[in-house]
mmCIF file with all atom_site columns, C-alpha atoms in Angstrom:
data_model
loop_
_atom_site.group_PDB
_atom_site.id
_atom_site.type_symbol
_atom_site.label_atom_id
_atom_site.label_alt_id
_atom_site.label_comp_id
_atom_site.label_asym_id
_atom_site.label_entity_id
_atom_site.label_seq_id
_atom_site.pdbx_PDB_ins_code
_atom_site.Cartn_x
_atom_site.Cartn_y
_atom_site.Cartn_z
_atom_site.occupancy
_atom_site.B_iso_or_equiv
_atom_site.pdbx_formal_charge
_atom_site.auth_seq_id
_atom_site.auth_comp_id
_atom_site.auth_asym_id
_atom_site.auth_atom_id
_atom_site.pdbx_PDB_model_num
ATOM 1  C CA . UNK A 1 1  ? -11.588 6.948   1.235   1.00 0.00 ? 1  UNK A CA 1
ATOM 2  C CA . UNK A 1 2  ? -8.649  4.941   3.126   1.00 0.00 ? 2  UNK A CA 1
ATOM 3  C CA . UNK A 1 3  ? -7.013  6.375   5.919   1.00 0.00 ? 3  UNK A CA 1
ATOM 4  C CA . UNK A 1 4  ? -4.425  7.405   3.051   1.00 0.00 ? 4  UNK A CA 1
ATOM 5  C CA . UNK A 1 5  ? -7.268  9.577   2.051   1.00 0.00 ? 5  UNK A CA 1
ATOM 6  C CA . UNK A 1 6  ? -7.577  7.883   -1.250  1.00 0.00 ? 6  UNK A CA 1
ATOM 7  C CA . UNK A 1 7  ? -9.041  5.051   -2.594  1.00 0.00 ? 7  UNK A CA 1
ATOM 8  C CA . UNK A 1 8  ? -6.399  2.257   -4.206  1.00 0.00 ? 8  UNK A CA 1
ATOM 9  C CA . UNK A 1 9  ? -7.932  0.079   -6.811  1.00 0.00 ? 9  UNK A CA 1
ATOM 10 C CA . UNK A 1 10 ? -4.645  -0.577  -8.098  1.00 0.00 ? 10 UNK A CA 1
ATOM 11 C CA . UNK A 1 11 ? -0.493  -0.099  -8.434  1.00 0.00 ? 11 UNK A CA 1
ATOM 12 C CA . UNK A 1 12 ? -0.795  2.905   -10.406 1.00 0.00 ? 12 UNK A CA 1
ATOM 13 C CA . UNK A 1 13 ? -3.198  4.578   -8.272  1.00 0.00 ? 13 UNK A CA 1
ATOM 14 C CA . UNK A 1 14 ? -0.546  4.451   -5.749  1.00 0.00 ? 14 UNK A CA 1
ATOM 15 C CA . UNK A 1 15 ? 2.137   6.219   -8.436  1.00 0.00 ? 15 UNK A CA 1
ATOM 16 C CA . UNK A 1 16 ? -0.916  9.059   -8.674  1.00 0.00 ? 16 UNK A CA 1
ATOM 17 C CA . UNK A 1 17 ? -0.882  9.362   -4.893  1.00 0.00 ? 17 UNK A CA 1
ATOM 18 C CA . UNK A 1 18 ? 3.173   9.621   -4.722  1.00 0.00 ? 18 UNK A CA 1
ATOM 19 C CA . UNK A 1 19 ? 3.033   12.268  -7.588  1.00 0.00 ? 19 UNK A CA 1
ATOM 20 C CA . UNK A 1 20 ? 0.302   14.400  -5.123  1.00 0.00 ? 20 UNK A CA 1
ATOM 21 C CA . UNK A 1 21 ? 2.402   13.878  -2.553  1.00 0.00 ? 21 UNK A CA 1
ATOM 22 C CA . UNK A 1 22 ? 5.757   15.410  -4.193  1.00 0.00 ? 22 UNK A CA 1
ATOM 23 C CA . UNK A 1 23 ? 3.685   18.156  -5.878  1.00 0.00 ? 23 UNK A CA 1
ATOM 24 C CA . UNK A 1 24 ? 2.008   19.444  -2.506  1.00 0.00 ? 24 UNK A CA 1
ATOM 25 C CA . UNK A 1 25 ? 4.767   18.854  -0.252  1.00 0.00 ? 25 UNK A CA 1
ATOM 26 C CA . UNK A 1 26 ? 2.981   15.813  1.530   1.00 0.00 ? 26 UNK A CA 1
ATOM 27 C CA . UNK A 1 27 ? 5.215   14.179  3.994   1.00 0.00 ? 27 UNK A CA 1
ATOM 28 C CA . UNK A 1 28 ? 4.643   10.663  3.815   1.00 0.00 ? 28 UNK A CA 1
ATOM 29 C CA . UNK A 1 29 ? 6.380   9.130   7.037   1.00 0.00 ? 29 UNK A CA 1
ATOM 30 C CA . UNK A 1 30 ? 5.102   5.700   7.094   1.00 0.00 ? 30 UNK A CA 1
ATOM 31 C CA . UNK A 1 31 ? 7.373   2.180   7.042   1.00 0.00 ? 31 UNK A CA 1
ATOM 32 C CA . UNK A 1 32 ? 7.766   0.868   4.062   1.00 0.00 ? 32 UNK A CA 1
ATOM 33 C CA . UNK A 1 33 ? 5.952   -2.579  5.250   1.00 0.00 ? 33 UNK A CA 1
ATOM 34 C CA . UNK A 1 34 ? 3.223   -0.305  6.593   1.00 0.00 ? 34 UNK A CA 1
ATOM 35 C CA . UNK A 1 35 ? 2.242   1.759   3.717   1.00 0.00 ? 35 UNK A CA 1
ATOM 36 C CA . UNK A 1 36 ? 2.285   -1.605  1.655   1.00 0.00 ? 36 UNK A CA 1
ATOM 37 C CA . UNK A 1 37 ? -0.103  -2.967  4.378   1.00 0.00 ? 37 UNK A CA 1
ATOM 38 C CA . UNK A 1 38 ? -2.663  0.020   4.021   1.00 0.00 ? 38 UNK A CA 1
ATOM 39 C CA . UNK A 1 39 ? -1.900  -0.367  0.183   1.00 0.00 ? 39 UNK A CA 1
ATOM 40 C CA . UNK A 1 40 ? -2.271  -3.982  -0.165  1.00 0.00 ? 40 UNK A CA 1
ATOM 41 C CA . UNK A 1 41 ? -5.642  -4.628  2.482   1.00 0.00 ? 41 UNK A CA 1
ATOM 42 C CA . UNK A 1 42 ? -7.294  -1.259  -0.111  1.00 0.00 ? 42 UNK A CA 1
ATOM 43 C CA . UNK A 1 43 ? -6.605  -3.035  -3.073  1.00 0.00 ? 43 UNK A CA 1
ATOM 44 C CA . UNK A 1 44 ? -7.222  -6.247  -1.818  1.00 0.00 ? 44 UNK A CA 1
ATOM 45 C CA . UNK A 1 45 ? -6.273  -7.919  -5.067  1.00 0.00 ? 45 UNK A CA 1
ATOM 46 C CA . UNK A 1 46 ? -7.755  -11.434 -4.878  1.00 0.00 ? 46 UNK A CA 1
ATOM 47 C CA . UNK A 1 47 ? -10.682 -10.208 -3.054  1.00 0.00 ? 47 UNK A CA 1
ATOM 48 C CA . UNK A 1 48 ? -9.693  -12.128 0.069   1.00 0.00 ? 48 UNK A CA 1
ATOM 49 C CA . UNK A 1 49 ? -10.335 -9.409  2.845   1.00 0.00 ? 49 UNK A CA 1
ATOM 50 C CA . UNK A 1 50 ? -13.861 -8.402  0.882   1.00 0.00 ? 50 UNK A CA 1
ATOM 51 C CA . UNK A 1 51 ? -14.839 -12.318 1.545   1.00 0.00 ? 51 UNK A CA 1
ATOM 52 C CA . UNK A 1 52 ? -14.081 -12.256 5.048   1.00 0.00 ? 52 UNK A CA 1
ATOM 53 C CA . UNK A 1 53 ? -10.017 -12.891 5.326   1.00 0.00 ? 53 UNK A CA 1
ATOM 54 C CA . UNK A 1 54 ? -8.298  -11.560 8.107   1.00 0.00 ? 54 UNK A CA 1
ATOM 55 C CA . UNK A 1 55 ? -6.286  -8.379  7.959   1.00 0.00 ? 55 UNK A CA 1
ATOM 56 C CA . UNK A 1 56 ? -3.308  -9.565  7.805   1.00 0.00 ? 56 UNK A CA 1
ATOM 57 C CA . UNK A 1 57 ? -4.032  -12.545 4.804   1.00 0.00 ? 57 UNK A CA 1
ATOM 58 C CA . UNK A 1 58 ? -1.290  -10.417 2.612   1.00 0.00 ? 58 UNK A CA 1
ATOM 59 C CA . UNK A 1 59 ? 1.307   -10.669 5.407   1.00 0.00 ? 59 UNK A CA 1
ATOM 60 C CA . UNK A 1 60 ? 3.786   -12.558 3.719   1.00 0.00 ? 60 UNK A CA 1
ATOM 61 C CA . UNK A 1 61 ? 3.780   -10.903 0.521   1.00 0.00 ? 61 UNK A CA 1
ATOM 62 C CA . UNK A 1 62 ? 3.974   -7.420  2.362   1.00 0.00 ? 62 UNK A CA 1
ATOM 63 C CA . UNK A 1 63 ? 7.002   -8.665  3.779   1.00 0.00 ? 63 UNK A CA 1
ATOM 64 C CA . UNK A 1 64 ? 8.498   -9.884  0.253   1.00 0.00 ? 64 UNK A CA 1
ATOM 65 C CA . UNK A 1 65 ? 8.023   -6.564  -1.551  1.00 0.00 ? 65 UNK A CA 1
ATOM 66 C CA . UNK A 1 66 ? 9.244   -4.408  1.556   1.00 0.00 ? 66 UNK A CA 1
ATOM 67 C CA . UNK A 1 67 ? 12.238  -6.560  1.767   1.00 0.00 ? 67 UNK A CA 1
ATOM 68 C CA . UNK A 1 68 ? 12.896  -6.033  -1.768  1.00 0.00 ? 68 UNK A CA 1
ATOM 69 C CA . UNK A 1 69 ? 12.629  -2.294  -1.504  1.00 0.00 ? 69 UNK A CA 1
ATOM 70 C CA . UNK A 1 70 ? 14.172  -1.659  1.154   1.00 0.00 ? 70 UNK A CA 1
ATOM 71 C CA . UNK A 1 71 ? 17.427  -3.545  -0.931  1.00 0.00 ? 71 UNK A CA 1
ATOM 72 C CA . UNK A 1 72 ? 16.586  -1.504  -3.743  1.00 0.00 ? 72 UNK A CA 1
ATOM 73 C CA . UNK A 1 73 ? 16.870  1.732   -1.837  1.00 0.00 ? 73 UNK A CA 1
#
């Protein structure tokens, strides 16, 4: 479990946690930079943070996408 209280393997898991979250009423009051963090570090795509990376190895990228949604919302 993540602190989400899910485990992320990949993007659609996250679209299965948003649906969960409309259908019980879950309040999801994160940043947009920080739920892509928690996101991200669980999915760990290239296996960076598994082989010893620091935390914040997806930094940058976190900071692309959030920029992006944030101009798309």
């Amino acid at each position: 479990m993540t602190k989400l209280g899910f485990r992320v393997h990949s993007p659609e898991d996250f679209e299965n946690i948003a649906e969960y979250a409309i259908s019980t009423g879950t309040r999801v009051c994160l940043k947009t930079e920080e739920l892509l963090t928690r996101i991200i570090n669980e999915w760990d795509p290239l296996a960076l943070l598994a082989g010893g990376a620091p935390s914040n190895e997806y930094d940058i990228e976190v900071k692309v996408i959030s920029k992006q949604v944030n101009l798309a919302t």
